[in-house]
Amino acid sequence: MEIQKAEWKDLPGILDLQKRAFSETAQRYGDPLIAPLTQTLEGIREEFHDSVFLKFETEGRLMGAVRGKIEDQTAFIHRLVVHPGFQDQGWGQKLLNAMEKELSSAERLVLYTGHKDIKSLHIYEKHGYQAFKEERVNPRLILIHMEKYRN
């Protein structure tokens, strides 16, 4: 299993994996309308044009993905998803590392996660990210925006 760039044909599978992975998150926050669950195939296809998508597969099955892009020397990394059967095996960290390398020309890296996503917060902090902003999306969800600067 190796991490590689995703292709246009991978987008339906990435969207499906995203919805499966984020359905647990939606339950945690009591909100079935979080953005990863309401994104459409057309929406992810639009995003594909100006973003880098990475994936990993095993035996031809998509098991993880992440996307990111650079704007004004800042890399924005988001929608890091790992199939539930492959979680807690380091794949999230591997995807994050691969995306950071892919966006290596950026001086600053930014990502966000929900305030109850303790596992994600821990991984991001372990990788040197620090919270710099909180954004209340609704009464149940606060997004923690995190950043790190390259040395």
PDB file of C-alpha atoms in Angstrom:
ATOM      1  CA  MET A   1       0.000   0.000   0.000  1.00  0.00           C
ATOM      2  CA  GLU A   2       1.411   3.325  -1.021  1.00  0.00           C
ATOM      3  CA  ILE A   3       0.030   6.823  -1.051  1.00  0.00           C
ATOM      4  CA  GLN A   4      -0.399   8.268  -4.513  1.00  0.00           C
ATOM      5  CA  LYS A   5      -2.167  11.076  -6.344  1.00  0.00           C
ATOM      6  CA  ALA A   6      -5.839  10.453  -6.899  1.00  0.00           C
ATOM      7  CA  GLU A   7      -7.338  10.713 -10.363  1.00  0.00           C
ATOM      8  CA  TRP A   8     -10.659  12.023 -11.667  1.00  0.00           C
ATOM      9  CA  LYS A   9     -12.042   8.468 -11.735  1.00  0.00           C
ATOM     10  CA  ASP A  10     -11.330   8.132  -7.989  1.00  0.00           C
ATOM     11  CA  LEU A  11     -13.636  11.000  -6.996  1.00  0.00           C
ATOM     12  CA  PRO A  12     -16.882   8.999  -6.553  1.00  0.00           C
ATOM     13  CA  GLY A  13     -15.037   6.568  -4.259  1.00  0.00           C
ATOM     14  CA  ILE A  14     -13.400   9.389  -2.310  1.00  0.00           C
ATOM     15  CA  LEU A  15     -16.777  11.059  -1.828  1.00  0.00           C
ATOM     16  CA  ASP A  16     -18.297   7.768  -0.653  1.00  0.00           C
ATOM     17  CA  LEU A  17     -15.433   7.163   1.796  1.00  0.00           C
ATOM     18  CA  GLN A  18     -15.711  10.756   3.012  1.00  0.00           C
ATOM     19  CA  LYS A  19     -19.414  10.310   3.754  1.00  0.00           C
ATOM     20  CA  ARG A  20     -18.833   7.012   5.567  1.00  0.00           C
ATOM     21  CA  ALA A  21     -15.956   8.401   7.611  1.00  0.00           C
ATOM     22  CA  PHE A  22     -17.718  11.635   8.542  1.00  0.00           C
ATOM     23  CA  SER A  23     -21.057   9.992   9.409  1.00  0.00           C
ATOM     24  CA  GLU A  24     -19.598   9.071  12.813  1.00  0.00           C
ATOM     25  CA  THR A  25     -18.455  12.672  13.240  1.00  0.00           C
ATOM     26  CA  ALA A  26     -21.941  13.915  12.383  1.00  0.00           C
ATOM     27  CA  GLN A  27     -23.409  11.654  15.074  1.00  0.00           C
ATOM     28  CA  ARG A  28     -20.872  12.939  17.601  1.00  0.00           C
ATOM     29  CA  TYR A  29     -22.072  16.495  16.981  1.00  0.00           C
ATOM     30  CA  GLY A  30     -25.735  15.654  16.491  1.00  0.00           C
ATOM     31  CA  ASP A  31     -25.686  17.306  13.066  1.00  0.00           C
ATOM     32  CA  PRO A  32     -26.407  15.250   9.931  1.00  0.00           C
ATOM     33  CA  LEU A  33     -25.751  18.284   7.717  1.00  0.00           C
ATOM     34  CA  ILE A  34     -22.026  18.831   8.271  1.00  0.00           C
ATOM     35  CA  ALA A  35     -20.251  19.904   5.070  1.00  0.00           C
ATOM     36  CA  PRO A  36     -18.465  16.589   4.343  1.00  0.00           C
ATOM     37  CA  LEU A  37     -21.839  14.802   4.303  1.00  0.00           C
ATOM     38  CA  THR A  38     -23.610  17.313   2.082  1.00  0.00           C
ATOM     39  CA  GLN A  39     -20.881  17.644  -0.549  1.00  0.00           C
ATOM     40  CA  THR A  40     -21.986  16.464  -3.982  1.00  0.00           C
ATOM     41  CA  LEU A  41     -20.056  14.719  -6.726  1.00  0.00           C
ATOM     42  CA  GLU A  42     -20.204  17.963  -8.714  1.00  0.00           C
ATOM     43  CA  GLY A  43     -18.729  19.799  -5.720  1.00  0.00           C
ATOM     44  CA  ILE A  44     -15.810  17.420  -5.295  1.00  0.00           C
ATOM     45  CA  ARG A  45     -15.168  17.551  -9.052  1.00  0.00           C
ATOM     46  CA  GLU A  46     -14.969  21.362  -8.891  1.00  0.00           C
ATOM     47  CA  GLU A  47     -12.542  21.074  -5.984  1.00  0.00           C
ATOM     48  CA  PHE A  48     -10.378  18.638  -7.956  1.00  0.00           C
ATOM     49  CA  HIS A  49      -9.441  21.337 -10.486  1.00  0.00           C
ATOM     50  CA  ASP A  50      -7.477  23.466  -8.012  1.00  0.00           C
ATOM     51  CA  SER A  51      -6.531  20.965  -5.314  1.00  0.00           C
ATOM     52  CA  VAL A  52      -4.202  18.016  -4.854  1.00  0.00           C
ATOM     53  CA  PHE A  53      -5.953  14.776  -3.887  1.00  0.00           C
ATOM     54  CA  LEU A  54      -3.975  11.899  -2.398  1.00  0.00           C
ATOM     55  CA  LYS A  55      -5.233   8.376  -1.724  1.00  0.00           C
ATOM     56  CA  PHE A  56      -4.175   4.964  -0.565  1.00  0.00           C
ATOM     57  CA  GLU A  57      -5.683   1.671  -1.597  1.00  0.00           C
ATOM     58  CA  THR A  58      -5.368  -1.933  -0.597  1.00  0.00           C
ATOM     59  CA  GLU A  59      -6.319  -4.721  -2.978  1.00  0.00           C
ATOM     60  CA  GLY A  60      -7.881  -2.133  -5.275  1.00  0.00           C
ATOM     61  CA  ARG A  61     -10.124  -0.683  -2.566  1.00  0.00           C
ATOM     62  CA  LEU A  62      -9.854   2.942  -1.504  1.00  0.00           C
ATOM     63  CA  MET A  63      -8.969   3.129   2.201  1.00  0.00           C
ATOM     64  CA  GLY A  64      -7.924   6.734   2.739  1.00  0.00           C
ATOM     65  CA  ALA A  65      -7.700  10.164   1.155  1.00  0.00           C
ATOM     66  CA  VAL A  66      -6.777  13.770   1.836  1.00  0.00           C
ATOM     67  CA  ARG A  67      -6.831  16.951  -0.191  1.00  0.00           C
ATOM     68  CA  GLY A  68      -5.084  20.270  -0.109  1.00  0.00           C
ATOM     69  CA  LYS A  69      -4.136  23.369  -2.036  1.00  0.00           C
ATOM     70  CA  ILE A  70      -1.856  26.378  -1.791  1.00  0.00           C
ATOM     71  CA  GLU A  71      -3.082  29.967  -1.767  1.00  0.00           C
ATOM     72  CA  ASP A  72      -0.700  32.876  -1.104  1.00  0.00           C
ATOM     73  CA  GLN A  73       2.059  30.710   0.425  1.00  0.00           C
ATOM     74  CA  THR A  74      -0.450  28.991   2.747  1.00  0.00           C
ATOM     75  CA  ALA A  75      -1.294  25.311   2.304  1.00  0.00           C
ATOM     76  CA  PHE A  76      -4.833  24.352   3.253  1.00  0.00           C
ATOM     77  CA  ILE A  77      -5.211  20.661   4.117  1.00  0.00           C
ATOM     78  CA  HIS A  78      -8.649  19.175   4.631  1.00  0.00           C
ATOM     79  CA  ARG A  79     -10.972  16.202   4.500  1.00  0.00           C
ATOM     80  CA  LEU A  80      -8.397  13.697   5.707  1.00  0.00           C
ATOM     81  CA  VAL A  81     -10.338  10.430   5.844  1.00  0.00           C
ATOM     82  CA  VAL A  82      -9.382   6.854   6.661  1.00  0.00           C
ATOM     83  CA  HIS A  83     -11.685   3.866   6.303  1.00  0.00           C
ATOM     84  CA  PRO A  84     -12.869   2.782   9.774  1.00  0.00           C
ATOM     85  CA  GLY A  85     -11.191  -0.612   9.323  1.00  0.00           C
ATOM     86  CA  PHE A  86      -7.800   1.069   8.834  1.00  0.00           C
ATOM     87  CA  GLN A  87      -7.977   3.654  11.596  1.00  0.00           C
ATOM     88  CA  ASP A  88      -5.491   3.614  14.484  1.00  0.00           C
ATOM     89  CA  GLN A  89      -2.811   2.125  12.216  1.00  0.00           C
ATOM     90  CA  GLY A  90      -0.977   5.355  11.377  1.00  0.00           C
ATOM     91  CA  TRP A  91      -2.600   5.938   7.985  1.00  0.00           C
ATOM     92  CA  GLY A  92      -3.939   9.356   8.953  1.00  0.00           C
ATOM     93  CA  GLN A  93      -0.434  10.442   9.903  1.00  0.00           C
ATOM     94  CA  LYS A  94       1.000   8.990   6.690  1.00  0.00           C
ATOM     95  CA  LEU A  95      -1.579  10.844   4.600  1.00  0.00           C
ATOM     96  CA  LEU A  96      -0.852  14.072   6.471  1.00  0.00           C
ATOM     97  CA  ASN A  97       2.909  13.654   5.968  1.00  0.00           C
ATOM     98  CA  ALA A  98       2.425  12.935   2.270  1.00  0.00           C
ATOM     99  CA  MET A  99       0.227  15.993   1.780  1.00  0.00           C
ATOM    100  CA  GLU A 100       2.682  18.211   3.649  1.00  0.00           C
ATOM    101  CA  LYS A 101       5.405  17.018   1.250  1.00  0.00           C
ATOM    102  CA  GLU A 102       3.132  17.535  -1.746  1.00  0.00           C
ATOM    103  CA  LEU A 103       2.511  21.144  -0.664  1.00  0.00           C
ATOM    104  CA  SER A 104       6.132  21.747   0.325  1.00  0.00           C
ATOM    105  CA  SER A 105       6.398  25.165  -1.331  1.00  0.00           C
ATOM    106  CA  ALA A 106       4.019  26.701   1.230  1.00  0.00           C
ATOM    107  CA  GLU A 107       5.492  28.497   4.237  1.00  0.00           C
ATOM    108  CA  ARG A 108       2.398  27.999   6.389  1.00  0.00           C
ATOM    109  CA  LEU A 109       0.119  24.960   6.704  1.00  0.00           C
ATOM    110  CA  VAL A 110      -3.461  25.260   7.936  1.00  0.00           C
ATOM    111  CA  LEU A 111      -6.121  22.674   8.749  1.00  0.00           C
ATOM    112  CA  TYR A 112      -9.145  22.398  11.003  1.00  0.00           C
ATOM    113  CA  THR A 113     -11.170  19.846  12.908  1.00  0.00           C
ATOM    114  CA  GLY A 114     -14.108  19.761  15.287  1.00  0.00           C
ATOM    115  CA  HIS A 115     -13.588  20.452  18.977  1.00  0.00           C
ATOM    116  CA  LYS A 116     -14.764  16.947  19.938  1.00  0.00           C
ATOM    117  CA  ASP A 117     -12.421  15.174  17.510  1.00  0.00           C
ATOM    118  CA  ILE A 118      -9.832  14.428  20.177  1.00  0.00           C
ATOM    119  CA  LYS A 119      -7.953  11.857  18.082  1.00  0.00           C
ATOM    120  CA  SER A 120      -7.527  14.303  15.187  1.00  0.00           C
ATOM    121  CA  LEU A 121      -6.522  17.143  17.502  1.00  0.00           C
ATOM    122  CA  HIS A 122      -3.875  14.890  19.057  1.00  0.00           C
ATOM    123  CA  ILE A 123      -2.462  13.843  15.673  1.00  0.00           C
ATOM    124  CA  TYR A 124      -2.278  17.430  14.458  1.00  0.00           C
ATOM    125  CA  GLU A 125      -0.621  18.646  17.661  1.00  0.00           C
ATOM    126  CA  LYS A 126       1.864  15.764  17.427  1.00  0.00           C
ATOM    127  CA  HIS A 127       2.735  17.025  13.941  1.00  0.00           C
ATOM    128  CA  GLY A 128       3.435  20.530  15.222  1.00  0.00           C
ATOM    129  CA  TYR A 129       0.128  22.243  14.530  1.00  0.00           C
ATOM    130  CA  GLN A 130      -1.162  24.787  17.042  1.00  0.00           C
ATOM    131  CA  ALA A 131      -4.677  26.167  17.415  1.00  0.00           C
ATOM    132  CA  PHE A 132      -5.012  29.778  16.310  1.00  0.00           C
ATOM    133  CA  LYS A 133      -8.765  30.284  15.903  1.00  0.00           C
ATOM    134  CA  GLU A 134     -12.097  28.820  16.951  1.00  0.00           C
ATOM    135  CA  GLU A 135     -15.122  29.074  14.666  1.00  0.00           C
ATOM    136  CA  ARG A 136     -18.599  28.304  15.986  1.00  0.00           C
ATOM    137  CA  VAL A 137     -20.487  26.622  13.152  1.00  0.00           C
ATOM    138  CA  ASN A 138     -23.641  25.990  15.176  1.00  0.00           C
ATOM    139  CA  PRO A 139     -24.526  25.523  18.861  1.00  0.00           C
ATOM    140  CA  ARG A 140     -23.011  22.006  18.851  1.00  0.00           C
ATOM    141  CA  LEU A 141     -19.928  22.399  16.627  1.00  0.00           C
ATOM    142  CA  ILE A 142     -16.823  24.523  17.032  1.00  0.00           C
ATOM    143  CA  LEU A 143     -14.089  24.184  14.430  1.00  0.00           C
ATOM    144  CA  ILE A 144     -10.548  24.440  15.762  1.00  0.00           C
ATOM    145  CA  HIS A 145      -8.315  26.018  13.103  1.00  0.00           C
ATOM    146  CA  MET A 146      -4.687  24.942  13.459  1.00  0.00           C
ATOM    147  CA  GLU A 147      -1.476  26.064  11.793  1.00  0.00           C
ATOM    148  CA  LYS A 148       2.211  25.405  11.626  1.00  0.00           C
ATOM    149  CA  TYR A 149       5.069  27.191   9.945  1.00  0.00           C
ATOM    150  CA  ARG A 150       7.941  25.552   8.157  1.00  0.00           C
ATOM    151  CA  ASN A 151      11.336  26.287   9.679  1.00  0.00           C
TER     152      ASN A 151
END
